[in-house]
Amino acid sequence: MKAFTYERAVSPAAAAQAAAHLPGSKFIAGGTNLLDLMKLQIETPTHLIDVNGLALDRIEATPEGGLRIGALVRNTDLAADARVRRDYGLLSRALLSGASGQLRNKATTAGNLLQRARCPYFYDTDQLCNKRHPGSGCAALGGFSRQHAVVGVSDSCIASHPSDMAVAMRALDAIVETVLPDGSTRSIPIAELHRLPGDTPHIETTLGAGELIVAVTLPKPIGGKHIYRKVRDRASYAFALVSVAVIVQADGSGRVAVGGVAPKPWRVEAAEARLPEGAKAVTDELLAGAAPTRENAYKLTLVERTLRAVLAEAGSQP
């Protein structure tokens, strides 16, 4: 790990301002992803800004009937919150599918949204990776790609987004609240937070320099049956090969978001209109334009079969 300086932020605006003015700065809260990357010298910040003391660890009701989740709310606390379990069961189930209990005790809401790809070529500094060194190439394209993305990819990167929580947030139409270095605030629909790789896979979000996430807001609950199904190589502590987040209403309408298949939580609203036609119709629309490798083409079928099982569980058409 390379040497770095450290400070404790006194306010969100001060944290954002410090990050913008000090090149090489990174925010740190739980550190469950950042510290690992620093030990491998994949992330090499010269300055860490500790945001743990900013009182962003509350879950509060909004005037509109939703919930405002502070950026520092730990995953364990969010999953266990009675309001989340009752009204946003999809989110609670997704959180409990991710990582171990020990990690959920430390991991934060904002950190979960911003975690880096788990591509083995990203983690191996002897391999080519455009996320680590823009323009160097992507070793995954000609390498072992079984766990990688099949849609939304480019010739520069095929890594998938690792978060379970973000998939549920995408289905719930969450809004991400931020503070900018000048003290102003911004609200970003979660659909617009994560970027597709294109030619710049090292730029993973639409956040600006120094911009700090302070909360995530969930709209008023929409009811229905909430199901999160995660398919992985082992029973626990593994990232999704495919995950499916579904909300199904009594009239058969609903929402579908998918993880493990794209560089961002994947939802195509037009596909949801085809829910009455069944899983295959939805999957065909959801994964239209997919560009799988030989090793991960199985994900196209796996999404369909997982979605079929989820819709059957929900009592909707298979």
Short mmCIF file of C-alpha atoms in Angstrom, two decimals:
data_model
loop_
_atom_site.label_atom_id
_atom_site.label_comp_id
_atom_site.label_asym_id
_atom_site.label_seq_id
_atom_site.Cartn_x
_atom_site.Cartn_y
_atom_site.Cartn_z
CA MET A 1 0.00 0.00 0.00
CA LYS A 2 1.36 3.40 -0.93
CA ALA A 3 1.61 6.27 1.55
CA PHE A 4 -1.31 8.67 1.83
CA THR A 5 -2.49 11.57 3.97
CA TYR A 6 -5.76 11.52 5.90
CA GLU A 7 -8.42 13.86 7.21
CA ARG A 8 -11.82 13.63 8.87
CA ALA A 9 -14.44 15.65 7.03
CA VAL A 10 -16.51 18.11 9.08
CA SER A 11 -19.40 18.48 6.62
CA PRO A 12 -20.51 17.02 3.28
CA ALA A 13 -19.71 20.27 1.47
CA ALA A 14 -16.25 20.45 3.05
CA ALA A 15 -15.58 16.84 2.08
CA ALA A 16 -16.58 17.51 -1.51
CA GLN A 17 -14.51 20.68 -1.65
CA ALA A 18 -11.43 18.94 -0.25
CA ALA A 19 -11.74 16.09 -2.75
CA ALA A 20 -12.03 18.48 -5.67
CA HIS A 21 -9.05 20.59 -4.60
CA LEU A 22 -6.66 17.77 -3.67
CA PRO A 23 -5.76 15.61 -6.70
CA GLY A 24 -5.70 11.91 -5.90
CA SER A 25 -8.27 12.15 -3.11
CA LYS A 26 -10.77 9.42 -2.26
CA PHE A 27 -13.66 9.29 0.18
CA ILE A 28 -13.59 6.43 2.67
CA ALA A 29 -16.36 5.07 4.89
CA GLY A 30 -16.60 1.29 5.38
CA GLY A 31 -13.62 0.72 3.09
CA THR A 32 -14.68 -2.84 2.25
CA ASN A 33 -13.74 -2.40 -1.41
CA LEU A 34 -11.33 0.54 -1.41
CA LEU A 35 -8.89 -0.89 1.13
CA ASP A 36 -8.57 -4.16 -0.77
CA LEU A 37 -7.81 -2.24 -3.96
CA MET A 38 -5.27 -0.07 -2.17
CA LYS A 39 -3.44 -3.14 -0.86
CA LEU A 40 -3.18 -4.40 -4.45
CA GLN A 41 -2.13 -0.91 -5.64
CA ILE A 42 -5.03 -0.83 -8.07
CA GLU A 43 -6.31 2.23 -6.22
CA THR A 44 -3.49 4.54 -5.14
CA PRO A 45 -5.06 7.59 -3.50
CA THR A 46 -2.68 10.16 -2.12
CA HIS A 47 -5.28 11.51 0.32
CA LEU A 48 -8.21 9.86 2.13
CA ILE A 49 -11.21 11.85 3.34
CA ASP A 50 -13.05 10.02 6.11
CA VAL A 51 -16.78 10.77 5.89
CA ASN A 52 -17.92 8.51 8.75
CA GLY A 53 -18.59 11.45 11.08
CA LEU A 54 -21.05 13.27 8.83
CA ALA A 55 -24.28 11.97 10.40
CA LEU A 56 -25.41 10.40 7.13
CA ASP A 57 -26.46 7.15 8.79
CA ARG A 58 -30.21 7.68 9.22
CA ILE A 59 -33.25 6.24 7.46
CA GLU A 60 -36.07 8.79 7.42
CA ALA A 61 -39.58 9.00 5.98
CA THR A 62 -40.05 11.56 3.21
CA PRO A 63 -43.07 13.89 2.87
CA GLU A 64 -44.00 12.00 -0.31
CA GLY A 65 -44.34 8.73 1.59
CA GLY A 66 -41.00 7.22 0.62
CA LEU A 67 -37.72 6.72 2.48
CA ARG A 68 -34.52 8.74 2.52
CA ILE A 69 -31.54 6.48 3.22
CA GLY A 70 -28.34 8.18 4.35
CA ALA A 71 -25.21 7.37 2.39
CA LEU A 72 -23.56 5.89 5.50
CA VAL A 73 -26.38 3.55 6.49
CA ARG A 74 -24.77 0.14 6.82
CA ASN A 75 -26.12 -2.68 4.66
CA THR A 76 -27.09 -4.73 7.72
CA ASP A 77 -29.14 -1.88 9.19
CA LEU A 78 -30.84 -1.13 5.90
CA ALA A 79 -31.81 -4.75 5.30
CA ALA A 80 -33.18 -5.06 8.85
CA ASP A 81 -35.17 -1.82 8.93
CA ALA A 82 -38.85 -2.64 9.51
CA ARG A 83 -40.03 -0.13 6.89
CA VAL A 84 -37.68 -1.53 4.27
CA ARG A 85 -38.73 -5.11 5.02
CA ARG A 86 -42.41 -4.19 4.86
CA ASP A 87 -42.55 -1.79 1.91
CA TYR A 88 -39.35 -2.46 -0.07
CA GLY A 89 -38.84 -6.19 0.42
CA LEU A 90 -36.91 -6.38 -2.85
CA LEU A 91 -34.17 -4.19 -1.38
CA SER A 92 -33.91 -6.14 1.87
CA ARG A 93 -33.67 -9.46 0.02
CA ALA A 94 -31.02 -8.14 -2.37
CA LEU A 95 -28.88 -6.83 0.50
CA LEU A 96 -29.05 -10.13 2.35
CA SER A 97 -27.90 -11.90 -0.83
CA GLY A 98 -24.68 -9.94 -0.91
CA ALA A 99 -21.39 -10.62 0.91
CA SER A 100 -21.09 -11.93 4.46
CA GLY A 101 -22.65 -10.62 7.64
CA GLN A 102 -19.34 -9.11 8.68
CA LEU A 103 -19.02 -7.19 5.43
CA ARG A 104 -22.64 -6.02 5.55
CA ASN A 105 -21.96 -4.63 9.02
CA LYS A 106 -19.31 -2.30 7.54
CA ALA A 107 -20.45 -1.69 3.95
CA THR A 108 -22.40 1.52 3.33
CA THR A 109 -25.23 2.43 0.99
CA ALA A 110 -23.11 4.80 -1.11
CA GLY A 111 -20.12 2.45 -1.12
CA ASN A 112 -22.27 -0.41 -2.35
CA LEU A 113 -23.44 1.66 -5.32
CA LEU A 114 -19.88 2.69 -6.16
CA GLN A 115 -18.01 -0.60 -5.74
CA ARG A 116 -15.60 -1.47 -8.53
CA ALA A 117 -15.78 -4.40 -10.94
CA ARG A 118 -14.76 -7.84 -9.68
CA CYS A 119 -13.21 -8.81 -13.01
CA PRO A 120 -10.12 -10.98 -12.32
CA TYR A 121 -8.18 -9.09 -15.00
CA PHE A 122 -8.95 -5.80 -13.24
CA TYR A 123 -7.58 -7.27 -10.00
CA ASP A 124 -4.45 -8.72 -11.62
CA THR A 125 -2.02 -5.87 -12.26
CA ASP A 126 0.00 -8.05 -14.63
CA GLN A 127 -2.97 -8.17 -17.05
CA LEU A 128 -4.17 -5.58 -19.53
CA CYS A 129 -7.17 -3.63 -18.27
CA ASN A 130 -8.67 -0.42 -19.63
CA LYS A 131 -10.22 0.32 -16.24
CA ARG A 132 -6.78 0.45 -14.61
CA HIS A 133 -4.82 1.86 -17.54
CA PRO A 134 -7.03 3.46 -20.22
CA GLY A 135 -6.01 2.40 -23.70
CA SER A 136 -3.98 -0.62 -22.58
CA GLY A 137 -6.52 -3.20 -23.76
CA CYS A 138 -8.93 -5.70 -22.21
CA ALA A 139 -7.49 -9.13 -21.38
CA ALA A 140 -10.97 -10.47 -20.62
CA LEU A 141 -11.99 -10.23 -24.27
CA GLY A 142 -9.67 -13.09 -25.19
CA GLY A 143 -9.49 -14.67 -21.76
CA PHE A 144 -11.72 -16.36 -19.21
CA SER A 145 -15.06 -14.54 -19.50
CA ARG A 146 -17.62 -16.87 -17.92
CA GLN A 147 -18.63 -14.31 -15.26
CA HIS A 148 -18.61 -11.27 -17.49
CA ALA A 149 -21.32 -9.07 -19.01
CA VAL A 150 -23.29 -9.94 -22.13
CA VAL A 151 -25.14 -6.67 -22.81
CA GLY A 152 -24.10 -3.03 -22.68
CA VAL A 153 -20.48 -4.05 -23.29
CA SER A 154 -17.90 -2.59 -25.66
CA ASP A 155 -14.59 -3.53 -27.27
CA SER A 156 -12.92 -1.80 -24.32
CA CYS A 157 -14.54 -3.64 -21.41
CA ILE A 158 -16.92 -6.53 -20.68
CA ALA A 159 -16.87 -6.43 -16.86
CA SER A 160 -20.22 -6.68 -15.09
CA HIS A 161 -21.40 -4.50 -12.20
CA PRO A 162 -21.13 -6.46 -8.93
CA SER A 163 -23.79 -4.88 -6.70
CA ASP A 164 -26.95 -6.71 -5.60
CA MET A 165 -28.34 -3.66 -3.85
CA ALA A 166 -28.06 -1.49 -6.96
CA VAL A 167 -30.19 -3.93 -8.98
CA ALA A 168 -33.00 -3.63 -6.44
CA MET A 169 -32.58 0.15 -6.31
CA ARG A 170 -32.90 0.27 -10.10
CA ALA A 171 -36.18 -1.65 -9.98
CA LEU A 172 -37.43 0.71 -7.27
CA ASP A 173 -36.55 3.89 -9.24
CA ALA A 174 -34.30 5.26 -6.50
CA ILE A 175 -32.89 8.79 -6.64
CA VAL A 176 -29.28 9.47 -5.62
CA GLU A 177 -28.67 12.75 -3.79
CA THR A 178 -25.25 14.39 -3.91
CA VAL A 179 -23.34 17.44 -2.73
CA LEU A 180 -20.95 19.22 -5.11
CA PRO A 181 -17.73 21.06 -4.17
CA ASP A 182 -19.47 24.45 -4.41
CA GLY A 183 -22.04 23.34 -1.82
CA SER A 184 -24.88 22.89 -4.29
CA THR A 185 -26.86 19.66 -4.46
CA ARG A 186 -27.97 17.35 -7.23
CA SER A 187 -30.54 14.56 -7.61
CA ILE A 188 -29.61 11.76 -10.02
CA PRO A 189 -32.04 9.01 -11.05
CA ILE A 190 -30.24 5.74 -10.40
CA ALA A 191 -30.75 4.85 -14.07
CA GLU A 192 -28.35 7.71 -14.87
CA LEU A 193 -25.73 7.12 -12.15
CA HIS A 194 -23.73 4.31 -13.77
CA ARG A 195 -22.16 4.65 -17.21
CA LEU A 196 -21.70 2.02 -19.88
CA PRO A 197 -18.02 1.48 -20.74
CA GLY A 198 -17.91 2.67 -24.35
CA ASP A 199 -14.36 3.89 -25.01
CA THR A 200 -13.88 5.11 -21.42
CA PRO A 201 -14.50 2.17 -19.06
CA HIS A 202 -12.39 3.83 -16.36
CA ILE A 203 -15.17 6.44 -15.97
CA GLU A 204 -17.82 4.35 -14.24
CA THR A 205 -20.36 6.92 -13.02
CA THR A 206 -21.74 10.34 -13.92
CA LEU A 207 -20.44 11.86 -10.67
CA GLY A 208 -18.22 14.90 -11.10
CA ALA A 209 -14.88 15.59 -9.44
CA GLY A 210 -15.37 15.74 -5.69
CA GLU A 211 -19.10 15.02 -5.86
CA LEU A 212 -20.23 13.17 -2.74
CA ILE A 213 -23.27 10.93 -2.41
CA VAL A 214 -25.19 11.91 0.74
CA ALA A 215 -28.41 9.88 0.44
CA VAL A 216 -30.57 7.63 -1.68
CA THR A 217 -34.29 8.31 -1.79
CA LEU A 218 -36.91 5.66 -2.49
CA PRO A 219 -40.28 6.79 -3.86
CA LYS A 220 -43.59 5.88 -2.27
CA PRO A 221 -44.00 2.07 -2.11
CA ILE A 222 -45.80 0.51 -5.05
CA GLY A 223 -46.77 -2.76 -3.37
CA GLY A 224 -46.95 -6.05 -5.26
CA LYS A 225 -44.85 -9.15 -4.77
CA HIS A 226 -41.14 -8.47 -4.38
CA ILE A 227 -38.73 -11.26 -5.35
CA TYR A 228 -34.93 -11.24 -5.67
CA ARG A 229 -33.34 -14.38 -7.08
CA LYS A 230 -29.54 -14.68 -7.28
CA VAL A 231 -27.79 -17.45 -9.20
CA ARG A 232 -24.15 -17.99 -8.22
CA ASP A 233 -21.42 -20.60 -8.23
CA ARG A 234 -21.67 -21.35 -4.52
CA ALA A 235 -24.38 -20.93 -1.91
CA SER A 236 -22.96 -17.86 -0.19
CA TYR A 237 -20.51 -14.97 -0.40
CA ALA A 238 -20.33 -15.08 -4.21
CA PHE A 239 -21.14 -12.47 -6.83
CA ALA A 240 -24.06 -13.12 -9.13
CA LEU A 241 -23.72 -14.97 -12.40
CA VAL A 242 -27.25 -13.69 -12.93
CA SER A 243 -29.65 -11.99 -10.55
CA VAL A 244 -33.27 -11.05 -11.19
CA ALA A 245 -35.24 -8.43 -9.24
CA VAL A 246 -38.97 -8.51 -9.91
CA ILE A 247 -42.00 -6.62 -8.61
CA VAL A 248 -45.29 -8.12 -9.82
CA GLN A 249 -48.66 -6.44 -9.33
CA ALA A 250 -52.01 -8.21 -9.01
CA ASP A 251 -52.93 -7.28 -12.60
CA GLY A 252 -49.78 -8.96 -13.95
CA SER A 253 -47.87 -5.76 -14.63
CA GLY A 254 -44.53 -5.20 -12.98
CA ARG A 255 -40.88 -4.28 -13.06
CA VAL A 256 -37.79 -6.32 -13.90
CA ALA A 257 -34.13 -5.48 -13.28
CA VAL A 258 -31.22 -7.84 -13.85
CA GLY A 259 -27.72 -8.08 -12.40
CA GLY A 260 -24.60 -9.95 -13.48
CA VAL A 261 -25.24 -9.34 -17.17
CA ALA A 262 -24.19 -5.72 -17.76
CA PRO A 263 -21.70 -3.05 -16.64
CA LYS A 264 -24.56 -1.41 -14.71
CA PRO A 265 -27.81 -2.60 -13.10
CA TRP A 266 -29.84 -3.53 -16.17
CA ARG A 267 -33.47 -2.56 -16.69
CA VAL A 268 -35.31 -1.97 -19.96
CA GLU A 269 -38.75 -0.54 -19.23
CA ALA A 270 -40.08 -1.55 -22.66
CA ALA A 271 -39.45 -5.20 -21.75
CA GLU A 272 -41.78 -4.93 -18.77
CA ALA A 273 -44.74 -4.31 -21.04
CA ARG A 274 -44.26 -7.89 -22.28
CA LEU A 275 -44.63 -9.52 -18.85
CA PRO A 276 -48.07 -10.96 -19.76
CA GLU A 277 -46.38 -12.82 -22.64
CA GLY A 278 -44.01 -14.62 -20.29
CA ALA A 279 -40.32 -14.86 -19.48
CA LYS A 280 -39.01 -15.47 -22.99
CA ALA A 281 -40.69 -12.39 -24.43
CA VAL A 282 -39.35 -10.24 -21.61
CA THR A 283 -35.84 -11.68 -21.91
CA ASP A 284 -35.77 -11.19 -25.69
CA GLU A 285 -36.51 -7.49 -25.19
CA LEU A 286 -34.36 -7.11 -22.09
CA LEU A 287 -31.23 -8.57 -23.69
CA ALA A 288 -31.75 -7.34 -27.24
CA GLY A 289 -28.39 -6.54 -28.81
CA ALA A 290 -26.48 -8.80 -26.43
CA ALA A 291 -22.91 -9.60 -27.44
CA PRO A 292 -21.85 -12.61 -25.35
CA THR A 293 -18.57 -14.44 -25.59
CA ARG A 294 -18.44 -18.17 -26.18
CA GLU A 295 -17.96 -18.71 -22.45
CA ASN A 296 -20.79 -16.55 -21.12
CA ALA A 297 -23.50 -17.08 -23.75
CA TYR A 298 -25.21 -19.38 -21.23
CA LYS A 299 -26.32 -16.24 -19.36
CA LEU A 300 -28.94 -15.51 -22.02
CA THR A 301 -30.71 -18.77 -21.23
CA LEU A 302 -30.05 -18.44 -17.51
CA VAL A 303 -31.79 -15.06 -17.35
CA GLU A 304 -34.86 -16.49 -19.09
CA ARG A 305 -35.05 -19.55 -16.85
CA THR A 306 -34.47 -17.56 -13.67
CA LEU A 307 -37.11 -15.04 -14.66
CA ARG A 308 -39.54 -17.87 -15.46
CA ALA A 309 -39.00 -19.35 -12.00
CA VAL A 310 -39.48 -15.96 -10.35
CA LEU A 311 -42.70 -15.24 -12.25
CA ALA A 312 -44.01 -18.68 -11.32
CA GLU A 313 -43.21 -17.96 -7.67
CA ALA A 314 -45.06 -14.66 -7.95
CA GLY A 315 -48.09 -16.41 -9.41
CA SER A 316 -47.70 -14.63 -12.74
CA GLN A 317 -47.46 -16.26 -16.15
CA PRO A 318 -44.35 -18.46 -16.58
#
